Amino acid sequence: MKKVLITFLSLACIAGGRFANAGTHVWSGAQGGLWSNPANWSSGGAPSANEAAPVIVQFPSTQSARRESTNNIANLKLDVLGFYGANYHLYGDSSTLTTIMLTGSQPPFPYAANLISGYSATNYIDWWLNLVLSTNVSILVGSGATPGLTYTVDASTDLKTWLLIGTAKAASPGGELIFIDPDAPNFPYRFYRFLAP
């Protein structure tokens, strides 16, 4: 397993009991930036490493939600990590092992992918977060693409050199882009960009 750092680029260019119920956790950051504080989640409470799947963590579009947060919960397994707002910065606690595993399982309805940035702007996941992508993790970026248009998908490990790795056709009518990178687990970190023709 390898750590993956993902920055979503503009298209213009997650404590319950030992076996808590599966849940959706919606971030607010009302009491600070730590994920372990239940008061920082507007619904679902703080996520737990022992939750039954599917486990979903959402970062909403509401303006009042704190944009910087730190996961200090070890060994989370998520089925969906979704950004529905822009300019989120997620960090990991360097003093603990705060690995987050994106399972790559089929996302539950109504989620279209395992990793979602449904807003066509930048969201940042720091490498200290230790985000690990399982095989077949699907990534959905943006909702502002032109429906039906095919975008090229580039990947980079340094944000300087980009390699074409595939294409993604924008959904109709919403304009969402979905891309599955089967090679993601082979890199210590990887950035992606979607470019219009």
PDB file of C-alpha atoms in Angstrom:
ATOM      1  CA  MET A   1       0.000   0.000   0.000  1.00  0.00           C
ATOM      2  CA  LYS A   2       1.245   3.448  -0.851  1.00  0.00           C
ATOM      3  CA  LYS A   3       0.341   6.955   0.161  1.00  0.00           C
ATOM      4  CA  VAL A   4      -1.363   9.079  -2.453  1.00  0.00           C
ATOM      5  CA  LEU A   5      -1.455  12.850  -2.597  1.00  0.00           C
ATOM      6  CA  ILE A   6      -4.214  14.217  -4.765  1.00  0.00           C
ATOM      7  CA  THR A   7      -4.841  17.805  -5.726  1.00  0.00           C
ATOM      8  CA  PHE A   8      -8.019  18.447  -7.655  1.00  0.00           C
ATOM      9  CA  LEU A   9      -7.330  21.090 -10.242  1.00  0.00           C
ATOM     10  CA  SER A  10      -9.878  23.450 -11.702  1.00  0.00           C
ATOM     11  CA  LEU A  11     -11.702  22.113 -14.715  1.00  0.00           C
ATOM     12  CA  ALA A  12     -10.864  25.286 -16.564  1.00  0.00           C
ATOM     13  CA  CYS A  13      -7.751  24.098 -16.964  1.00  0.00           C
ATOM     14  CA  ILE A  14     -14.871  11.408   7.737  1.00  0.00           C
ATOM     15  CA  ALA A  15     -16.160   7.718  17.228  1.00  0.00           C
ATOM     16  CA  GLY A  16     -18.445   5.234  17.436  1.00  0.00           C
ATOM     17  CA  GLY A  17     -18.617   1.870  19.217  1.00  0.00           C
ATOM     18  CA  ARG A  18     -16.655  -1.190  18.219  1.00  0.00           C
ATOM     19  CA  PHE A  19     -19.008  -2.066  15.357  1.00  0.00           C
ATOM     20  CA  ALA A  20     -20.970   1.103  14.832  1.00  0.00           C
ATOM     21  CA  ASN A  21     -23.564   1.353  12.117  1.00  0.00           C
ATOM     22  CA  ALA A  22     -22.447   2.409   8.697  1.00  0.00           C
ATOM     23  CA  GLY A  23     -22.825   6.095   8.293  1.00  0.00           C
ATOM     24  CA  THR A  24     -22.453   9.317   6.512  1.00  0.00           C
ATOM     25  CA  HIS A  25     -20.349  11.910   8.302  1.00  0.00           C
ATOM     26  CA  VAL A  26     -20.787  15.542   7.235  1.00  0.00           C
ATOM     27  CA  TRP A  27     -18.033  17.955   8.251  1.00  0.00           C
ATOM     28  CA  SER A  28     -18.695  21.350   9.855  1.00  0.00           C
ATOM     29  CA  GLY A  29     -15.534  22.125  11.829  1.00  0.00           C
ATOM     30  CA  ALA A  30     -17.688  23.962  14.383  1.00  0.00           C
ATOM     31  CA  GLN A  31     -15.329  23.190  17.285  1.00  0.00           C
ATOM     32  CA  GLY A  32     -11.961  23.234  15.531  1.00  0.00           C
ATOM     33  CA  GLY A  33     -10.221  21.166  12.920  1.00  0.00           C
ATOM     34  CA  LEU A  34      -9.800  17.689  14.468  1.00  0.00           C
ATOM     35  CA  TRP A  35     -11.764  14.802  12.974  1.00  0.00           C
ATOM     36  CA  SER A  36     -12.003  12.922  16.318  1.00  0.00           C
ATOM     37  CA  ASN A  37     -14.200  15.645  17.890  1.00  0.00           C
ATOM     38  CA  PRO A  38     -17.880  14.672  17.310  1.00  0.00           C
ATOM     39  CA  ALA A  39     -18.832  18.369  17.562  1.00  0.00           C
ATOM     40  CA  ASN A  40     -16.967  18.982  14.293  1.00  0.00           C
ATOM     41  CA  TRP A  41     -19.482  16.938  12.332  1.00  0.00           C
ATOM     42  CA  SER A  42     -22.907  18.405  11.530  1.00  0.00           C
ATOM     43  CA  SER A  43     -24.334  14.881  11.167  1.00  0.00           C
ATOM     44  CA  GLY A  44     -23.112  11.326  11.694  1.00  0.00           C
ATOM     45  CA  GLY A  45     -20.646  12.175  14.462  1.00  0.00           C
ATOM     46  CA  ALA A  46     -16.937  11.456  14.160  1.00  0.00           C
ATOM     47  CA  PRO A  47     -16.039   8.532  11.914  1.00  0.00           C
ATOM     48  CA  SER A  48     -14.554   5.377  13.422  1.00  0.00           C
ATOM     49  CA  ALA A  49     -12.085   2.776  12.202  1.00  0.00           C
ATOM     50  CA  ASN A  50     -14.559   0.041  13.228  1.00  0.00           C
ATOM     51  CA  GLU A  51     -17.623   1.149  11.302  1.00  0.00           C
ATOM     52  CA  ALA A  52     -19.457  -1.237   9.049  1.00  0.00           C
ATOM     53  CA  ALA A  53     -19.357  -0.321   5.384  1.00  0.00           C
ATOM     54  CA  PRO A  54     -20.335   1.795   3.619  1.00  0.00           C
ATOM     55  CA  VAL A  55     -18.608   4.692   5.360  1.00  0.00           C
ATOM     56  CA  ILE A  56     -18.960   8.095   3.742  1.00  0.00           C
ATOM     57  CA  VAL A  57     -17.238  11.363   4.647  1.00  0.00           C
ATOM     58  CA  GLN A  58     -18.534  14.573   3.099  1.00  0.00           C
ATOM     59  CA  PHE A  59     -17.115  18.058   3.027  1.00  0.00           C
ATOM     60  CA  PRO A  60     -20.100  20.301   2.148  1.00  0.00           C
ATOM     61  CA  SER A  61     -20.437  23.419   0.058  1.00  0.00           C
ATOM     62  CA  THR A  62     -21.736  25.472   3.020  1.00  0.00           C
ATOM     63  CA  GLN A  63     -19.680  28.634   3.507  1.00  0.00           C
ATOM     64  CA  SER A  64     -19.599  28.194   7.313  1.00  0.00           C
ATOM     65  CA  ALA A  65     -17.726  24.866   7.166  1.00  0.00           C
ATOM     66  CA  ARG A  66     -14.092  25.117   8.300  1.00  0.00           C
ATOM     67  CA  ARG A  67     -11.909  24.582   5.246  1.00  0.00           C
ATOM     68  CA  GLU A  68      -8.820  23.221   7.047  1.00  0.00           C
ATOM     69  CA  SER A  69      -9.024  19.968   9.012  1.00  0.00           C
ATOM     70  CA  THR A  70      -6.731  17.299  10.436  1.00  0.00           C
ATOM     71  CA  ASN A  71      -7.551  13.613  10.551  1.00  0.00           C
ATOM     72  CA  ASN A  72      -6.325  12.300  13.913  1.00  0.00           C
ATOM     73  CA  ILE A  73      -8.244   8.989  13.706  1.00  0.00           C
ATOM     74  CA  ALA A  74      -6.092   5.989  12.822  1.00  0.00           C
ATOM     75  CA  ASN A  75      -6.900   3.337  10.235  1.00  0.00           C
ATOM     76  CA  LEU A  76     -10.113   4.670   8.719  1.00  0.00           C
ATOM     77  CA  LYS A  77     -11.625   2.736   5.845  1.00  0.00           C
ATOM     78  CA  LEU A  78     -13.843   4.866   3.656  1.00  0.00           C
ATOM     79  CA  ASP A  79     -16.025   3.917   0.754  1.00  0.00           C
ATOM     80  CA  VAL A  80     -16.574   7.540  -0.278  1.00  0.00           C
ATOM     81  CA  LEU A  81     -14.610  10.715   0.401  1.00  0.00           C
ATOM     82  CA  GLY A  82     -16.561  13.578  -1.110  1.00  0.00           C
ATOM     83  CA  PHE A  83     -15.789  17.253  -1.495  1.00  0.00           C
ATOM     84  CA  TYR A  84     -18.888  19.267  -2.377  1.00  0.00           C
ATOM     85  CA  GLY A  85     -17.262  22.617  -1.709  1.00  0.00           C
ATOM     86  CA  ALA A  86     -14.069  24.292  -2.788  1.00  0.00           C
ATOM     87  CA  ASN A  87     -10.758  25.097  -1.129  1.00  0.00           C
ATOM     88  CA  TYR A  88     -10.682  22.310   1.464  1.00  0.00           C
ATOM     89  CA  HIS A  89      -7.267  21.404   2.887  1.00  0.00           C
ATOM     90  CA  LEU A  90      -7.042  18.011   4.621  1.00  0.00           C
ATOM     91  CA  TYR A  91      -4.052  17.136   6.771  1.00  0.00           C
ATOM     92  CA  GLY A  92      -2.946  14.114   8.774  1.00  0.00           C
ATOM     93  CA  ASP A  93      -1.656  14.086  12.351  1.00  0.00           C
ATOM     94  CA  SER A  94       2.059  13.393  12.049  1.00  0.00           C
ATOM     95  CA  SER A  95       2.216  12.022  15.632  1.00  0.00           C
ATOM     96  CA  THR A  96      -0.203   9.150  14.914  1.00  0.00           C
ATOM     97  CA  LEU A  97      -0.749   6.707  12.080  1.00  0.00           C
ATOM     98  CA  THR A  98      -3.756   8.335  10.458  1.00  0.00           C
ATOM     99  CA  THR A  99      -4.011   6.216   7.349  1.00  0.00           C
ATOM    100  CA  ILE A 100      -7.217   6.489   5.357  1.00  0.00           C
ATOM    101  CA  MET A 101      -7.917   3.607   2.995  1.00  0.00           C
ATOM    102  CA  LEU A 102     -10.290   4.271   0.125  1.00  0.00           C
ATOM    103  CA  THR A 103     -11.697   0.777  -0.386  1.00  0.00           C
ATOM    104  CA  GLY A 104     -12.443   0.898  -4.067  1.00  0.00           C
ATOM    105  CA  SER A 105     -15.759  -0.878  -3.433  1.00  0.00           C
ATOM    106  CA  GLN A 106     -18.821   0.033  -5.460  1.00  0.00           C
ATOM    107  CA  PRO A 107     -19.977   3.391  -4.048  1.00  0.00           C
ATOM    108  CA  PRO A 108     -23.503   3.254  -2.585  1.00  0.00           C
ATOM    109  CA  PHE A 109     -26.303   5.148  -4.292  1.00  0.00           C
ATOM    110  CA  PRO A 110     -26.343   8.113  -4.916  1.00  0.00           C
ATOM    111  CA  TYR A 111     -22.546   8.412  -4.959  1.00  0.00           C
ATOM    112  CA  ALA A 112     -20.943   8.073  -8.345  1.00  0.00           C
ATOM    113  CA  ALA A 113     -17.328   7.503  -7.242  1.00  0.00           C
ATOM    114  CA  ASN A 114     -15.072   6.704  -4.259  1.00  0.00           C
ATOM    115  CA  LEU A 115     -13.248  10.032  -4.363  1.00  0.00           C
ATOM    116  CA  ILE A 116     -15.376  13.013  -5.354  1.00  0.00           C
ATOM    117  CA  SER A 117     -14.542  16.635  -5.918  1.00  0.00           C
ATOM    118  CA  GLY A 118     -17.928  17.762  -7.114  1.00  0.00           C
ATOM    119  CA  TYR A 119     -16.918  21.379  -7.283  1.00  0.00           C
ATOM    120  CA  SER A 120     -14.755  22.556 -10.115  1.00  0.00           C
ATOM    121  CA  ALA A 121     -12.067  24.135  -7.945  1.00  0.00           C
ATOM    122  CA  THR A 122      -9.048  23.150  -5.929  1.00  0.00           C
ATOM    123  CA  ASN A 123      -9.217  20.824  -2.905  1.00  0.00           C
ATOM    124  CA  TYR A 124      -5.984  19.621  -1.314  1.00  0.00           C
ATOM    125  CA  ILE A 125      -5.109  16.378   0.502  1.00  0.00           C
ATOM    126  CA  ASP A 126      -1.727  16.624   2.238  1.00  0.00           C
ATOM    127  CA  TRP A 127       0.629  13.654   2.117  1.00  0.00           C
ATOM    128  CA  TRP A 128       0.587  13.443   5.975  1.00  0.00           C
ATOM    129  CA  LEU A 129      -3.017  12.271   5.638  1.00  0.00           C
ATOM    130  CA  ASN A 130      -1.687   8.947   4.268  1.00  0.00           C
ATOM    131  CA  LEU A 131      -4.503   8.451   1.798  1.00  0.00           C
ATOM    132  CA  VAL A 132      -4.220   4.947   0.339  1.00  0.00           C
ATOM    133  CA  LEU A 133      -6.140   4.058  -2.792  1.00  0.00           C
ATOM    134  CA  SER A 134      -7.151   0.417  -3.232  1.00  0.00           C
ATOM    135  CA  THR A 135      -7.396  -1.098  -6.662  1.00  0.00           C
ATOM    136  CA  ASN A 136     -10.329   0.203  -8.721  1.00  0.00           C
ATOM    137  CA  VAL A 137     -10.838   3.445  -6.799  1.00  0.00           C
ATOM    138  CA  SER A 138     -12.966   5.709  -8.948  1.00  0.00           C
ATOM    139  CA  ILE A 139     -12.436   9.455  -9.018  1.00  0.00           C
ATOM    140  CA  LEU A 140     -15.070  12.023  -9.978  1.00  0.00           C
ATOM    141  CA  VAL A 141     -14.030  15.616 -10.494  1.00  0.00           C
ATOM    142  CA  GLY A 142     -16.215  18.642 -10.995  1.00  0.00           C
ATOM    143  CA  SER A 143     -19.667  19.337 -12.215  1.00  0.00           C
ATOM    144  CA  GLY A 144     -18.844  22.210 -14.496  1.00  0.00           C
ATOM    145  CA  ALA A 145     -17.576  20.272 -17.485  1.00  0.00           C
ATOM    146  CA  THR A 146     -19.392  20.432 -20.781  1.00  0.00           C
ATOM    147  CA  PRO A 147     -21.806  17.456 -20.866  1.00  0.00           C
ATOM    148  CA  GLY A 148     -20.816  14.920 -23.513  1.00  0.00           C
ATOM    149  CA  LEU A 149     -17.367  16.432 -24.096  1.00  0.00           C
ATOM    150  CA  THR A 150     -14.359  14.106 -23.774  1.00  0.00           C
ATOM    151  CA  TYR A 151     -11.538  15.442 -21.576  1.00  0.00           C
ATOM    152  CA  THR A 152      -7.965  14.195 -21.478  1.00  0.00           C
ATOM    153  CA  VAL A 153      -6.675  12.958 -18.100  1.00  0.00           C
ATOM    154  CA  ASP A 154      -3.080  13.722 -17.214  1.00  0.00           C
ATOM    155  CA  ALA A 155      -1.099  12.533 -14.175  1.00  0.00           C
ATOM    156  CA  SER A 156       2.034  13.895 -12.538  1.00  0.00           C
ATOM    157  CA  THR A 157       4.247  13.179  -9.549  1.00  0.00           C
ATOM    158  CA  ASP A 158       5.796  16.647  -9.395  1.00  0.00           C
ATOM    159  CA  LEU A 159       3.172  19.053 -10.840  1.00  0.00           C
ATOM    160  CA  LYS A 160       5.663  19.921 -13.555  1.00  0.00           C
ATOM    161  CA  THR A 161       5.800  16.934 -15.875  1.00  0.00           C
ATOM    162  CA  TRP A 162       2.404  15.621 -16.987  1.00  0.00           C
ATOM    163  CA  LEU A 163       1.687  12.294 -18.680  1.00  0.00           C
ATOM    164  CA  LEU A 164      -1.490  11.537 -20.609  1.00  0.00           C
ATOM    165  CA  ILE A 165      -3.080   8.473 -18.909  1.00  0.00           C
ATOM    166  CA  GLY A 166      -6.550   8.390 -20.453  1.00  0.00           C
ATOM    167  CA  THR A 167      -9.753  10.217 -21.204  1.00  0.00           C
ATOM    168  CA  ALA A 168     -13.034  10.895 -19.394  1.00  0.00           C
ATOM    169  CA  LYS A 169     -16.343  11.840 -20.957  1.00  0.00           C
ATOM    170  CA  ALA A 170     -18.401  14.420 -19.043  1.00  0.00           C
ATOM    171  CA  ALA A 171     -21.762  13.046 -17.903  1.00  0.00           C
ATOM    172  CA  SER A 172     -24.945  14.407 -19.325  1.00  0.00           C
ATOM    173  CA  PRO A 173     -26.730  16.403 -17.992  1.00  0.00           C
ATOM    174  CA  GLY A 174     -24.513  17.201 -14.939  1.00  0.00           C
ATOM    175  CA  GLY A 175     -21.078  17.504 -16.500  1.00  0.00           C
ATOM    176  CA  GLU A 176     -19.353  15.260 -13.910  1.00  0.00           C
ATOM    177  CA  LEU A 177     -16.107  13.586 -14.887  1.00  0.00           C
ATOM    178  CA  ILE A 178     -15.278  10.051 -13.670  1.00  0.00           C
ATOM    179  CA  PHE A 179     -11.916   8.388 -14.128  1.00  0.00           C
ATOM    180  CA  ILE A 180     -10.524   5.152 -12.633  1.00  0.00           C
ATOM    181  CA  ASP A 181      -6.736   5.004 -12.422  1.00  0.00           C
ATOM    182  CA  PRO A 182      -5.744   1.342 -11.993  1.00  0.00           C
ATOM    183  CA  ASP A 183      -2.090   2.388 -11.687  1.00  0.00           C
ATOM    184  CA  ALA A 184      -2.605   4.745  -8.694  1.00  0.00           C
ATOM    185  CA  PRO A 185      -1.430   2.164  -6.087  1.00  0.00           C
ATOM    186  CA  ASN A 186       1.902   1.923  -7.930  1.00  0.00           C
ATOM    187  CA  PHE A 187       2.904   5.506  -7.068  1.00  0.00           C
ATOM    188  CA  PRO A 188       3.871   7.047  -3.714  1.00  0.00           C
ATOM    189  CA  TYR A 189       1.739  10.074  -4.710  1.00  0.00           C
ATOM    190  CA  ARG A 190       0.053  11.291  -7.865  1.00  0.00           C
ATOM    191  CA  PHE A 191      -1.706  14.437  -9.105  1.00  0.00           C
ATOM    192  CA  TYR A 192      -4.432  14.522 -11.755  1.00  0.00           C
ATOM    193  CA  ARG A 193      -5.778  17.114 -14.132  1.00  0.00           C
ATOM    194  CA  PHE A 194      -8.643  17.027 -16.619  1.00  0.00           C
ATOM    195  CA  LEU A 195      -8.234  19.131 -19.720  1.00  0.00           C
ATOM    196  CA  ALA A 196     -10.808  20.216 -22.267  1.00  0.00           C
ATOM    197  CA  PRO A 197      -9.895  19.685 -25.918  1.00  0.00           C
TER     198      PRO A 197
END
